[in-house]
CSV table of N, CA, C and O in Angstrom, one decimal:
chain,number,residue,atom,x,y,z
A,106,MET,N,-7.9,-17.7,0.8
A,106,MET,CA,-7.4,-17.2,-0.5
A,106,MET,C,-6.7,-18.4,-1.1
A,106,MET,O,-6.0,-19.1,-0.5
A,107,ASN,N,-6.9,-18.6,-2.4
A,107,ASN,CA,-6.3,-19.7,-3.0
A,107,ASN,C,-4.9,-19.5,-3.4
A,107,ASN,O,-4.4,-18.4,-3.5
A,108,ASN,N,-4.1,-20.6,-3.6
A,108,ASN,CA,-2.7,-20.5,-3.9
A,108,ASN,C,-2.4,-19.7,-5.2
A,108,ASN,O,-1.4,-19.0,-5.3
A,109,GLU,N,-3.3,-19.8,-6.2
A,109,GLU,CA,-3.0,-19.2,-7.4
A,109,GLU,C,-3.0,-17.6,-7.3
A,109,GLU,O,-2.1,-17.0,-7.8
A,110,LEU,N,-3.9,-17.1,-6.5
A,110,LEU,CA,-4.0,-15.7,-6.2
A,110,LEU,C,-2.7,-15.3,-5.4
A,110,LEU,O,-2.1,-14.3,-5.7
A,111,LEU,N,-2.4,-16.1,-4.4
A,111,LEU,CA,-1.2,-15.7,-3.6
A,111,LEU,C,0.0,-15.7,-4.5
A,111,LEU,O,0.9,-14.8,-4.3
A,112,ASN,N,0.2,-16.7,-5.4
A,112,ASN,CA,1.4,-16.7,-6.2
A,112,ASN,C,1.4,-15.5,-7.2
A,112,ASN,O,2.4,-15.0,-7.5
A,113,SER,N,0.2,-15.1,-7.6
A,113,SER,CA,0.2,-13.9,-8.5
A,113,SER,C,0.6,-12.6,-7.8
A,113,SER,O,1.0,-11.7,-8.5
A,114,LEU,N,0.5,-12.6,-6.5
A,114,LEU,CA,0.9,-11.5,-5.7
A,114,LEU,C,2.4,-11.4,-5.5
A,114,LEU,O,3.0,-10.4,-5.2
A,115,ASN,N,3.1,-12.5,-5.8
A,115,ASN,CA,4.5,-12.6,-5.5
A,115,ASN,C,5.4,-12.0,-6.5
A,115,ASN,O,6.4,-12.5,-6.9
A,116,ASN,N,5.0,-10.8,-6.9
A,116,ASN,CA,5.8,-10.0,-7.8
A,116,ASN,C,5.6,-8.5,-7.5
A,116,ASN,O,4.5,-8.1,-7.1
A,117,LYS,N,6.6,-7.8,-7.7
A,117,LYS,CA,6.6,-6.3,-7.3
A,117,LYS,C,5.5,-5.6,-8.1
A,117,LYS,O,4.8,-4.8,-7.5
A,118,GLU,N,5.4,-5.8,-9.4
A,118,GLU,CA,4.4,-5.1,-10.2
A,118,GLU,C,3.0,-5.3,-9.7
A,118,GLU,O,2.2,-4.4,-9.6
A,119,SER,N,2.6,-6.6,-9.4
A,119,SER,CA,1.3,-6.9,-8.9
A,119,SER,C,1.0,-6.2,-7.6
A,119,SER,O,-0.1,-5.6,-7.4
A,120,GLU,N,2.0,-6.2,-6.7
A,120,GLU,CA,1.8,-5.6,-5.4
A,120,GLU,C,1.6,-4.1,-5.6
A,120,GLU,O,0.8,-3.4,-5.0
A,121,GLU,N,2.5,-3.5,-6.4
A,121,GLU,CA,2.4,-2.0,-6.6
A,121,GLU,C,1.1,-1.6,-7.3
A,121,GLU,O,0.5,-0.6,-7.0
A,122,SER,N,0.6,-2.4,-8.2
A,122,SER,CA,-0.7,-2.2,-8.8
A,122,SER,C,-1.8,-2.2,-7.8
A,122,SER,O,-2.7,-1.3,-7.8
A,123,ILE,N,-1.8,-3.1,-6.9
A,123,ILE,CA,-2.8,-3.2,-5.8
A,123,ILE,C,-2.8,-2.0,-4.9
A,123,ILE,O,-3.8,-1.3,-4.6
A,124,LEU,N,-1.5,-1.6,-4.5
A,124,LEU,CA,-1.4,-0.4,-3.7
A,124,LEU,C,-1.8,0.9,-4.4
A,124,LEU,O,-2.5,1.7,-3.8
A,125,ALA,N,-1.4,1.0,-5.6
A,125,ALA,CA,-1.8,2.2,-6.4
A,125,ALA,C,-3.4,2.3,-6.5
A,125,ALA,O,-4.0,3.4,-6.4
A,126,SER,N,-4.0,1.1,-6.7
A,126,SER,CA,-5.5,1.1,-6.7
A,126,SER,C,-6.1,1.5,-5.4
A,126,SER,O,-7.0,2.3,-5.4
A,127,LEU,N,-5.5,1.1,-4.3
A,127,LEU,CA,-6.0,1.4,-3.0
A,127,LEU,C,-5.8,2.9,-2.7
A,127,LEU,O,-6.6,3.5,-2.0
A,128,ILE,N,-4.7,3.5,-3.2
A,128,ILE,CA,-4.5,4.9,-3.0
A,128,ILE,C,-5.5,5.7,-3.8
A,128,ILE,O,-6.0,6.7,-3.3
A,129,SER,N,-5.9,5.3,-5.0
A,129,SER,CA,-6.9,6.0,-5.8
A,129,SER,C,-8.3,5.8,-5.3
A,129,SER,O,-9.1,6.6,-5.4
A,130,GLU,N,-8.5,4.6,-4.7
A,130,GLU,CA,-9.9,4.2,-4.2
A,130,GLU,C,-9.7,3.5,-2.9
A,130,GLU,O,-9.9,2.3,-2.8
A,131,PRO,N,-9.4,4.2,-1.8
A,131,PRO,CA,-9.2,3.6,-0.5
A,131,PRO,C,-10.4,2.8,0.0
A,131,PRO,O,-10.2,1.9,0.8
A,132,GLY,N,-11.6,3.2,-0.4
A,132,GLY,CA,-12.8,2.4,0.0
A,132,GLY,C,-12.8,1.0,-0.4
A,132,GLY,O,-13.5,0.2,0.1
A,133,ARG,N,-12.0,0.7,-1.4
A,133,ARG,CA,-11.9,-0.7,-2.0
A,133,ARG,C,-11.2,-1.6,-1.1
A,133,ARG,O,-11.3,-2.8,-1.3
A,134,ILE,N,-10.5,-1.1,0.0
A,134,ILE,CA,-9.8,-2.0,0.8
A,134,ILE,C,-10.7,-3.0,1.5
A,134,ILE,O,-10.2,-4.2,1.7
A,135,GLU,N,-11.9,-2.7,1.7
A,135,GLU,CA,-12.8,-3.7,2.3
A,135,GLU,C,-13.2,-4.8,1.4
A,135,GLU,O,-13.7,-5.8,1.8
A,136,ASP,N,-13.0,-4.5,0.1
A,136,ASP,CA,-13.3,-5.6,-0.9
A,136,ASP,C,-12.2,-6.6,-1.1
A,136,ASP,O,-12.4,-7.6,-1.7
A,137,LEU,N,-11.0,-6.3,-0.6
A,137,LEU,CA,-9.9,-7.1,-0.8
A,137,LEU,C,-9.6,-8.0,0.4
A,137,LEU,O,-9.9,-7.6,1.5
A,138,PHE,N,-9.1,-9.2,0.1
A,138,PHE,CA,-8.8,-10.1,1.2
A,138,PHE,C,-7.3,-10.2,1.2
A,138,PHE,O,-6.7,-11.3,1.4
A,139,ILE,N,-6.6,-9.1,1.1
A,139,ILE,CA,-5.1,-9.1,1.0
A,139,ILE,C,-4.6,-8.6,2.4
A,139,ILE,O,-5.0,-7.5,2.8
A,140,LYS,N,-3.7,-9.3,2.9
A,140,LYS,CA,-3.0,-8.9,4.2
A,140,LYS,C,-1.6,-8.5,3.9
A,140,LYS,O,-1.0,-8.9,2.9
A,141,PRO,N,-1.1,-7.6,4.7
A,141,PRO,CA,0.3,-7.2,4.5
A,141,PRO,C,1.3,-8.3,4.3
A,141,PRO,O,2.2,-8.2,3.5
A,142,GLU,N,1.1,-9.4,5.1
A,142,GLU,CA,2.1,-10.5,5.0
A,142,GLU,C,2.1,-11.2,3.7
A,142,GLU,O,3.0,-12.0,3.4
A,143,PHE,N,1.1,-10.9,2.8
A,143,PHE,CA,1.1,-11.5,1.5
A,143,PHE,C,2.0,-10.8,0.5
A,143,PHE,O,2.3,-11.3,-0.5
A,144,MET,N,2.4,-9.6,0.9
A,144,MET,CA,3.3,-8.8,0.1
A,144,MET,C,4.7,-9.3,0.2
A,144,MET,O,5.2,-9.6,1.4
A,145,THR,N,5.5,-9.4,-0.9
A,145,THR,CA,6.8,-9.9,-0.8
A,145,THR,C,7.9,-8.8,-0.6
A,145,THR,O,9.0,-9.0,-0.1
A,146,VAL,N,7.5,-7.6,-1.0
A,146,VAL,CA,8.4,-6.4,-0.8
A,146,VAL,C,8.1,-5.7,0.5
A,146,VAL,O,7.0,-5.3,0.7
A,147,GLN,N,9.1,-5.6,1.3
A,147,GLN,CA,9.0,-5.0,2.7
A,147,GLN,C,8.3,-3.6,2.6
A,147,GLN,O,7.3,-3.4,3.4
A,148,ALA,N,8.7,-2.7,1.7
A,148,ALA,CA,8.1,-1.4,1.6
A,148,ALA,C,6.6,-1.5,1.2
A,148,ALA,O,5.8,-0.7,1.7
A,149,ASN,N,6.3,-2.5,0.4
A,149,ASN,CA,4.9,-2.7,0.1
A,149,ASN,C,4.0,-3.2,1.3
A,149,ASN,O,2.9,-2.8,1.5
A,150,ARG,N,4.6,-4.1,2.1
A,150,ARG,CA,3.9,-4.6,3.3
A,150,ARG,C,3.7,-3.4,4.2
A,150,ARG,O,2.6,-3.2,4.7
A,151,GLU,N,4.7,-2.5,4.4
A,151,GLU,CA,4.5,-1.4,5.3
A,151,GLU,C,3.5,-0.4,4.8
A,151,GLU,O,2.8,0.2,5.5
A,152,THR,N,3.5,-0.2,3.5
A,152,THR,CA,2.6,0.7,2.9
A,152,THR,C,1.2,0.2,3.0
A,152,THR,O,0.3,1.0,3.4
A,153,LEU,N,0.9,-1.1,2.8
A,153,LEU,CA,-0.4,-1.6,3.0
A,153,LEU,C,-0.8,-1.5,4.5
A,153,LEU,O,-2.0,-1.2,4.8
A,154,ARG,N,0.1,-1.8,5.4
A,154,ARG,CA,-0.2,-1.7,6.8
A,154,ARG,C,-0.7,-0.2,7.1
A,154,ARG,O,-1.6,0.0,7.9
A,155,ALA,N,0.1,0.7,6.6
A,155,ALA,CA,-0.3,2.1,6.8
A,155,ALA,C,-1.6,2.5,6.2
A,155,ALA,O,-2.5,3.1,6.9
A,156,ILE,N,-1.9,2.0,5.0
A,156,ILE,CA,-3.2,2.3,4.4
A,156,ILE,C,-4.3,1.7,5.2
A,156,ILE,O,-5.4,2.3,5.5
A,157,ILE,N,-4.1,0.4,5.7
A,157,ILE,CA,-5.2,-0.3,6.5
A,157,ILE,C,-5.4,0.5,7.8
A,157,ILE,O,-6.6,0.8,8.1
A,158,GLU,N,-4.3,0.8,8.5
A,158,GLU,CA,-4.5,1.5,9.8
A,158,GLU,C,-5.1,2.9,9.6
A,158,GLU,O,-6.0,3.3,10.4
A,159,LEU,N,-4.7,3.6,8.6
A,159,LEU,CA,-5.3,5.0,8.4
A,159,LEU,C,-6.8,4.8,8.0
A,159,LEU,O,-7.6,5.6,8.5
A,160,THR,N,-7.1,3.9,7.2
A,160,THR,CA,-8.5,3.7,6.8
A,160,THR,C,-9.4,3.3,8.0
A,160,THR,O,-10.5,3.8,8.2
A,161,GLU,N,-8.8,2.3,8.8
A,161,GLU,CA,-9.6,1.9,10.0
A,161,GLU,C,-9.8,3.0,11.0
A,161,GLU,O,-10.8,3.0,11.7
A,162,ASN,N,-8.9,4.0,11.0
A,162,ASN,CA,-9.1,5.1,11.9
A,162,ASN,C,-9.8,6.3,11.3
A,162,ASN,O,-9.8,7.4,11.8
A,163,GLY,N,-10.3,6.1,10.1
A,163,GLY,CA,-11.1,7.1,9.4
A,163,GLY,C,-10.3,8.3,8.8
A,163,GLY,O,-10.9,9.3,8.5
A,164,HIS,N,-9.0,8.1,8.5
A,164,HIS,CA,-8.2,9.1,7.9
A,164,HIS,C,-8.3,9.0,6.4
A,164,HIS,O,-8.5,8.0,5.8
A,165,LYS,N,-8.1,10.2,5.8
A,165,LYS,CA,-8.1,10.3,4.3
A,165,LYS,C,-6.8,9.7,3.8
A,165,LYS,O,-5.7,9.8,4.5
A,166,ILE,N,-6.8,9.0,2.7
A,166,ILE,CA,-5.6,8.4,2.1
A,166,ILE,C,-5.1,9.3,1.0
A,166,ILE,O,-5.7,9.4,0.0
A,167,ASP,N,-4.0,10.0,1.4
A,167,ASP,CA,-3.4,10.8,0.4
A,167,ASP,C,-1.9,10.8,0.7
A,167,ASP,O,-1.4,10.3,1.8
A,168,LEU,N,-1.1,11.5,-0.1
A,168,LEU,CA,0.3,11.5,0.1
A,168,LEU,C,0.8,12.1,1.4
A,168,LEU,O,1.6,11.5,2.1
A,169,VAL,N,0.2,13.2,1.8
A,169,VAL,CA,0.6,13.8,3.0
A,169,VAL,C,0.2,13.0,4.2
A,169,VAL,O,1.0,12.8,5.2
A,170,THR,N,-1.0,12.4,4.3
A,170,THR,CA,-1.4,11.6,5.4
A,170,THR,C,-0.6,10.4,5.6
A,170,THR,O,-0.1,10.0,6.7
A,171,ILE,N,-0.3,9.7,4.5
A,171,ILE,CA,0.6,8.5,4.6
A,171,ILE,C,2.0,8.9,5.0
A,171,ILE,O,2.6,8.2,5.9
A,172,MET,N,2.5,9.9,4.4
A,172,MET,CA,3.9,10.4,4.8
A,172,MET,C,4.0,10.7,6.3
A,172,MET,O,4.9,10.3,7.0
A,173,ASN,N,3.0,11.5,6.8
A,173,ASN,CA,2.9,11.8,8.2
A,173,ASN,C,2.8,10.6,9.1
A,173,ASN,O,3.5,10.4,10.1
A,174,PHE,N,2.0,9.6,8.7
A,174,PHE,CA,1.8,8.4,9.4
A,174,PHE,C,3.1,7.6,9.6
A,174,PHE,O,3.5,7.2,10.7
A,175,VAL,N,3.8,7.4,8.4
A,175,VAL,CA,5.1,6.6,8.5
A,175,VAL,C,6.2,7.4,9.3
A,175,VAL,O,7.0,6.8,9.9
A,176,SER,N,6.2,8.7,9.2
A,176,SER,CA,7.2,9.5,9.9
A,176,SER,C,7.0,9.4,11.4
A,176,SER,O,7.9,9.5,12.2
A,177,GLU,N,5.7,9.3,11.9
A,177,GLU,CA,5.4,9.3,13.3
A,177,GLU,C,5.5,7.9,13.9
A,177,GLU,O,5.5,7.8,15.1
A,178,ASN,N,5.4,6.8,13.1
A,178,ASN,CA,5.4,5.5,13.6
A,178,ASN,C,6.8,4.8,13.5
A,178,ASN,O,7.3,4.7,12.4
A,179,LYS,N,7.3,4.4,14.6
A,179,LYS,CA,8.6,3.7,14.6
A,179,LYS,C,8.4,2.3,14.1
A,179,LYS,O,7.3,1.8,14.1
A,180,GLY,N,9.4,1.7,13.7
A,180,GLY,CA,9.4,0.4,13.1
A,180,GLY,C,9.3,0.3,11.6
A,180,GLY,O,9.5,-0.7,11.0
A,181,TYR,N,9.1,1.5,11.0
A,181,TYR,CA,9.1,1.6,9.6
A,181,TYR,C,10.5,2.0,9.1
A,181,TYR,O,11.1,2.8,9.8
A,182,ASP,N,10.9,1.5,8.0
A,182,ASP,CA,12.1,2.1,7.3
A,182,ASP,C,11.6,3.3,6.6
A,182,ASP,O,11.1,3.3,5.4
A,183,VAL,N,11.6,4.4,7.3
A,183,VAL,CA,10.9,5.7,6.8
A,183,VAL,C,11.4,6.1,5.4
A,183,VAL,O,10.6,6.4,4.6
A,184,GLN,N,12.7,6.2,5.2
A,184,GLN,CA,13.2,6.7,3.9
A,184,GLN,C,12.7,5.8,2.8
A,184,GLN,O,12.2,6.2,1.8
A,185,ALA,N,12.9,4.5,2.9
A,185,ALA,CA,12.5,3.5,1.9
A,185,ALA,C,11.0,3.6,1.7
A,185,ALA,O,10.5,3.6,0.5
A,186,LEU,N,10.3,3.7,2.7
A,186,LEU,CA,8.8,3.8,2.6
A,186,LEU,C,8.3,5.0,2.0
A,186,LEU,O,7.4,5.0,1.1
A,187,LYS,N,9.0,6.2,2.3
A,187,LYS,CA,8.6,7.4,1.6
A,187,LYS,C,8.9,7.4,0.1
A,187,LYS,O,8.1,7.8,-0.7
A,188,GLU,N,10.0,6.8,-0.2
A,188,GLU,CA,10.3,6.6,-1.7
A,188,GLU,C,9.3,5.7,-2.3
A,188,GLU,O,8.8,6.0,-3.5
A,189,LYS,N,8.9,4.7,-1.7
A,189,LYS,CA,7.9,3.7,-2.2
A,189,LYS,C,6.5,4.5,-2.4
A,189,LYS,O,5.8,4.3,-3.4
A,190,ILE,N,6.1,5.2,-1.4
A,190,ILE,CA,4.8,5.9,-1.5
A,190,ILE,C,4.8,6.9,-2.6
A,190,ILE,O,3.8,7.0,-3.4
A,191,VAL,N,5.9,7.7,-2.8
A,191,VAL,CA,6.0,8.6,-3.9
A,191,VAL,C,5.9,7.9,-5.2
A,191,VAL,O,5.2,8.3,-6.2
A,192,GLU,N,6.6,6.8,-5.3
A,192,GLU,CA,6.6,6.0,-6.5
A,192,GLU,C,5.1,5.5,-6.8
A,192,GLU,O,4.7,5.5,-8.0
A,193,LEU,N,4.4,5.1,-5.8
A,193,LEU,CA,3.1,4.6,-6.0
A,193,LEU,C,2.1,5.7,-6.4
A,193,LEU,O,1.2,5.5,-7.3
A,194,PHE,N,2.3,6.9,-5.8
A,194,PHE,CA,1.4,8.0,-6.2
A,194,PHE,C,1.7,8.4,-7.7
A,194,PHE,O,0.8,8.7,-8.5
A,195,ASN,N,3.0,8.3,-8.1
A,195,ASN,CA,3.3,8.6,-9.5
A,195,ASN,C,2.7,7.5,-10.4
A,195,ASN,O,2.2,7.8,-11.5
A,196,LEU,N,2.8,6.2,-10.0
A,196,LEU,CA,2.2,5.2,-10.8
A,196,LEU,C,0.7,5.4,-10.9
A,196,LEU,O,0.1,5.2,-12.0
A,197,ASN,N,0.1,5.7,-9.8
A,197,ASN,CA,-1.4,6.0,-9.8
A,197,ASN,C,-1.7,7.1,-10.8
A,197,ASN,O,-2.7,7.0,-11.5
A,198,GLU,N,-1.0,8.2,-10.8
A,198,GLU,CA,-1.2,9.3,-11.8
A,198,GLU,C,-1.1,8.8,-13.2
A,198,GLU,O,-1.8,9.2,-14.1
A,199,LEU,N,-0.1,8.0,-13.5
A,199,LEU,CA,0.1,7.5,-14.9
A,199,LEU,C,-1.0,6.6,-15.3
A,199,LEU,O,-1.5,6.6,-16.4
A,200,GLU,N,-1.5,5.7,-14.4
A,200,GLU,CA,-2.6,4.8,-14.7
A,200,GLU,C,-3.9,5.6,-15.0
A,200,GLU,O,-4.8,5.2,-15.7
A,201,GLN,N,-4.1,6.8,-14.4
A,201,GLN,CA,-5.3,7.6,-14.5
A,201,GLN,C,-5.3,8.4,-15.8
A,201,GLN,O,-6.3,8.9,-16.2
A,202,GLN,N,-4.1,8.5,-16.5
A,202,GLN,CA,-4.0,9.3,-17.7
A,202,GLN,C,-4.6,8.5,-18.9
A,202,GLN,O,-4.6,7.4,-19.0
């Protein structure tokens, strides 16, 4: 991945846009070469990790599935991550209008 793309990811809005896109079209995750460590916001990194793991295990990507995943897995800041996920689902709904 080139430095220009990495630098463009270094802002909250870009990261959230990518995550919202993955929530609406989880199949696109295979088209992206973005790793959680490229995200600068911790909750965004954890959300991307959750989406990747759920997708790899064949789970549907939706609000309930992601919330259950983060609640069951230690190591996540569950409250911050739940707030981030709800924010992303709201962003996704606004983008679809």
